Tab-separated table of N, CA and C in Angstrom:
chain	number	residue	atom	x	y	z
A	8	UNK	N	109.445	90.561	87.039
A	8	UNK	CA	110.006	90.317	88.349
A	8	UNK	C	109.162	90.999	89.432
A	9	UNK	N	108.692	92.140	88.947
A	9	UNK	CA	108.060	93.139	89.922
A	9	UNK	C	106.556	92.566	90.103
A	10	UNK	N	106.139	92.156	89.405
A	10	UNK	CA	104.461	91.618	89.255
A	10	UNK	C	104.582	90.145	89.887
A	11	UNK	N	105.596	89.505	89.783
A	11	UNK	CA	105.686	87.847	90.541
A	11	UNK	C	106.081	88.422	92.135
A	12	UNK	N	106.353	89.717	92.334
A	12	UNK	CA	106.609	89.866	93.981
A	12	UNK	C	105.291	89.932	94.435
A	13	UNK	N	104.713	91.083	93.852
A	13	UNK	CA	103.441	91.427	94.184
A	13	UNK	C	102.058	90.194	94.349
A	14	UNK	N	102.649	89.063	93.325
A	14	UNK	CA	101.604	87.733	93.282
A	14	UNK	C	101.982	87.269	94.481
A	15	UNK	N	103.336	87.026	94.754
A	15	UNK	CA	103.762	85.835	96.020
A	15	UNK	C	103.348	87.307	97.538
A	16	UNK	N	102.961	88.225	97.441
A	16	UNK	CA	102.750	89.290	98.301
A	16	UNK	C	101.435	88.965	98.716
A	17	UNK	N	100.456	89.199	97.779
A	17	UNK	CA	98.830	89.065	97.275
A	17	UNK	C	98.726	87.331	98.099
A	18	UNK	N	99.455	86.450	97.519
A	18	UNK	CA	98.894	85.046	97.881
A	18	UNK	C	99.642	84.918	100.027
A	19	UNK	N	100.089	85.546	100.184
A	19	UNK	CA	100.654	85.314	102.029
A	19	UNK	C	99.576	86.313	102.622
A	20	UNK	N	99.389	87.443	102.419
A	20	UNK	CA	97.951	88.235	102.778
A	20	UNK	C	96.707	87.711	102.628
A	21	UNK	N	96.359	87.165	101.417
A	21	UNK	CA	95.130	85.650	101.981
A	21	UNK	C	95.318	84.922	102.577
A	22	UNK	N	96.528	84.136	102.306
A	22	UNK	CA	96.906	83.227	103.501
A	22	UNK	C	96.610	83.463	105.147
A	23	UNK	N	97.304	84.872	104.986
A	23	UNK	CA	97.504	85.184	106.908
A	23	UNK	C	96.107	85.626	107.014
A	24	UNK	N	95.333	86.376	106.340
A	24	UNK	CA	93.804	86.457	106.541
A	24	UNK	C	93.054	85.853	106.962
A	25	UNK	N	92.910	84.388	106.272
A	25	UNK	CA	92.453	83.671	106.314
A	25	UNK	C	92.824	82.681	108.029
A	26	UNK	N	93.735	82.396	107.690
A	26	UNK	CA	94.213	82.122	109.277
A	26	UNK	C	94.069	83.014	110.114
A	27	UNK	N	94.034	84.623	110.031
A	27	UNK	CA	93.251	85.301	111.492
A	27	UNK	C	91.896	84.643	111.710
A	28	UNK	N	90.958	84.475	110.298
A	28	UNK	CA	90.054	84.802	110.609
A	28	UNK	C	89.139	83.297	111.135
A	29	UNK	N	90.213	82.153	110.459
A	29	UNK	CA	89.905	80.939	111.232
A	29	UNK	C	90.256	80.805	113.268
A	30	UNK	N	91.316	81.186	113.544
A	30	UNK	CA	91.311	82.007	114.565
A	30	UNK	C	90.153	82.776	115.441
A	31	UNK	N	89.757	83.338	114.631
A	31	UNK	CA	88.724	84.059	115.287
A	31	UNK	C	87.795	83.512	115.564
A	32	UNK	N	87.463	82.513	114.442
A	32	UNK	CA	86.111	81.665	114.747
A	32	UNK	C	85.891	80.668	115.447
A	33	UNK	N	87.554	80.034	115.694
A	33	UNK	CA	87.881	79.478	116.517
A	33	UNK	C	87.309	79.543	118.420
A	34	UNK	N	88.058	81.288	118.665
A	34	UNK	CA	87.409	81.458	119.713
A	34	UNK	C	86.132	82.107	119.545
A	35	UNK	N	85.089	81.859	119.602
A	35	UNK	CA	83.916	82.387	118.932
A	35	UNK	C	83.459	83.631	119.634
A	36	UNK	N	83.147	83.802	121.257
A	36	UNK	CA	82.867	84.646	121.628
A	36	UNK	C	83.524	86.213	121.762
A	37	UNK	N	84.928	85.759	121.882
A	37	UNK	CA	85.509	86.981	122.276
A	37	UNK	C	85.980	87.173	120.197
A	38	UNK	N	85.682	86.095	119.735
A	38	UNK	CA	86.432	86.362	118.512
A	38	UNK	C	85.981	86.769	117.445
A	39	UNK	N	84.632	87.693	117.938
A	39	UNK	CA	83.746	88.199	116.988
A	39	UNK	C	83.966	89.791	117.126
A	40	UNK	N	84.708	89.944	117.461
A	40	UNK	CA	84.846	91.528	118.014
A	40	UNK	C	86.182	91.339	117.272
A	41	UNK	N	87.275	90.696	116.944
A	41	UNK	CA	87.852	90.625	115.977
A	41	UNK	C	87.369	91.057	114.586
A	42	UNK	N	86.371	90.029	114.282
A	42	UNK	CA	85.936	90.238	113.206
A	42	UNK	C	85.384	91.533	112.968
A	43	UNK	N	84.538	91.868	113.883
A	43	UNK	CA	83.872	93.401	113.364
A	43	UNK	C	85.359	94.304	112.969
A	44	UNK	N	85.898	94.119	113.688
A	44	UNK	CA	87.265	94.834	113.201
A	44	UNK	C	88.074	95.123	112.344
A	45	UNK	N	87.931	93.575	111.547
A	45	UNK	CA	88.444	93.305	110.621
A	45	UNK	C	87.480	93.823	109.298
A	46	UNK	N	86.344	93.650	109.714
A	46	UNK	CA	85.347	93.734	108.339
A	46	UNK	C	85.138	95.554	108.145
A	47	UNK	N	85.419	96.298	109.726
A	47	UNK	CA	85.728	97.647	109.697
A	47	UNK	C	86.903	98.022	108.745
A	48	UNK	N	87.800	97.615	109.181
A	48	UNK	CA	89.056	98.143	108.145
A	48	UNK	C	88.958	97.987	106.935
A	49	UNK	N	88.389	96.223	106.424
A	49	UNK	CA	88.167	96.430	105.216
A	49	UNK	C	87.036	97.383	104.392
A	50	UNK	N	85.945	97.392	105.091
A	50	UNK	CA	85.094	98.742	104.500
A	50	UNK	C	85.709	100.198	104.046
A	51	UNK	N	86.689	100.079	105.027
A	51	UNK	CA	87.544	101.930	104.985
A	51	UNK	C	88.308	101.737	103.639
A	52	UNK	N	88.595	100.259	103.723
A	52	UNK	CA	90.126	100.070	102.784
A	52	UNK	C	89.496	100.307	101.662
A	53	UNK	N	88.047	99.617	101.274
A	53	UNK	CA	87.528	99.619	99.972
A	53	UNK	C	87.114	100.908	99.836
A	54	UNK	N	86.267	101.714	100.768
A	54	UNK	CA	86.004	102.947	100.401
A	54	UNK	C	87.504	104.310	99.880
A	55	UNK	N	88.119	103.911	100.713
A	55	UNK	CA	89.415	104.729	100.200
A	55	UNK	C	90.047	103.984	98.876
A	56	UNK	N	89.999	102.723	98.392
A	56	UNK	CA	90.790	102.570	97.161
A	56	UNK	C	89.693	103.099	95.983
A	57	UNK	N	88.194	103.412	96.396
A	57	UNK	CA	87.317	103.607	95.270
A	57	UNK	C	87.606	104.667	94.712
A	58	UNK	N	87.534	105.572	96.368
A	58	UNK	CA	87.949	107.317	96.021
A	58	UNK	C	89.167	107.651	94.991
A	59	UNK	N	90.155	106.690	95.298
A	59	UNK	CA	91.404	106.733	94.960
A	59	UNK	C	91.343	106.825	93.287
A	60	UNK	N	90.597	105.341	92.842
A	60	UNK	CA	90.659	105.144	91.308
A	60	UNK	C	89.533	106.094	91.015
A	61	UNK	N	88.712	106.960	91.461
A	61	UNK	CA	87.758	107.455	90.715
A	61	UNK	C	88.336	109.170	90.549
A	62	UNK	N	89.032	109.126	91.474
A	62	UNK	CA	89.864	110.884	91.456
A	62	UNK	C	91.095	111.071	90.060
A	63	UNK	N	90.179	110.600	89.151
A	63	UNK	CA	91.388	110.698	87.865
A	63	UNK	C	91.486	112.714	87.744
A	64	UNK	N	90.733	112.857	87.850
A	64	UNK	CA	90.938	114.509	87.367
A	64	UNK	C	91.450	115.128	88.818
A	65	UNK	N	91.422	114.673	89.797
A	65	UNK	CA	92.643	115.124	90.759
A	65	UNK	C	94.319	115.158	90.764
A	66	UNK	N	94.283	113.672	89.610
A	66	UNK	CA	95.489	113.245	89.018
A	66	UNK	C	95.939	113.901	88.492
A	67	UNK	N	94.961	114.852	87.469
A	67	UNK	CA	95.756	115.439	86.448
A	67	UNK	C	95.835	116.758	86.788
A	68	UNK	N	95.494	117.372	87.857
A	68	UNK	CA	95.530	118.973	88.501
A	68	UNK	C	96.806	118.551	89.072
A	69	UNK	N	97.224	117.671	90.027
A	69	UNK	CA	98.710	117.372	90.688
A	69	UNK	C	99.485	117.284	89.907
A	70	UNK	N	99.649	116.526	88.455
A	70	UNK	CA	100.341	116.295	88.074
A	70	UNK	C	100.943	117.743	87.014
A	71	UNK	N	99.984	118.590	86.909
A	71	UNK	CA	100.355	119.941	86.039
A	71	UNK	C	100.617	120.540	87.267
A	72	UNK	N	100.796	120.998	88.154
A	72	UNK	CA	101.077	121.554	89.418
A	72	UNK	C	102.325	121.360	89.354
A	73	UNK	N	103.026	120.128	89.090
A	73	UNK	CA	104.357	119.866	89.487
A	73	UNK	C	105.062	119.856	88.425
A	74	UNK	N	104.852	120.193	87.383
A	74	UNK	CA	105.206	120.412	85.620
A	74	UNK	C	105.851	122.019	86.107
């Protein structure tokens, strides 16, 4: 139940993505400063989910901390 939310979650976030970003291209001039924007956040997003999965031994200092 929990993994079919997260699919129908996953598939409206491409969706609406995709429609900003047709949007954007739409208005081309002013709608490229969108985009840098967009392609900004996603850089941060990917750099912070890398940090995230690669900090396994941060995991396990928090998690004996709270033991």
């Amino acid at each position: 139940m929990e993994k079919i939310a997260y699919i129908i979650l996953i598939i409206a976030v491409v969706c609406w993505l995709i429609a900003m970003i047709a949007g954007m291209i739409a208005v081309f001039p002013v709608g490229i400063i969108g985009l840098v924007i967009m392609l900004a956040f996603g850089l941060l997003f990917a750099k912070a989910l890398k940090e995230r999965l690669v900090s396994k031994k941060e995991d396990r200092y928090s998690k004996d901390i709270e033991k």
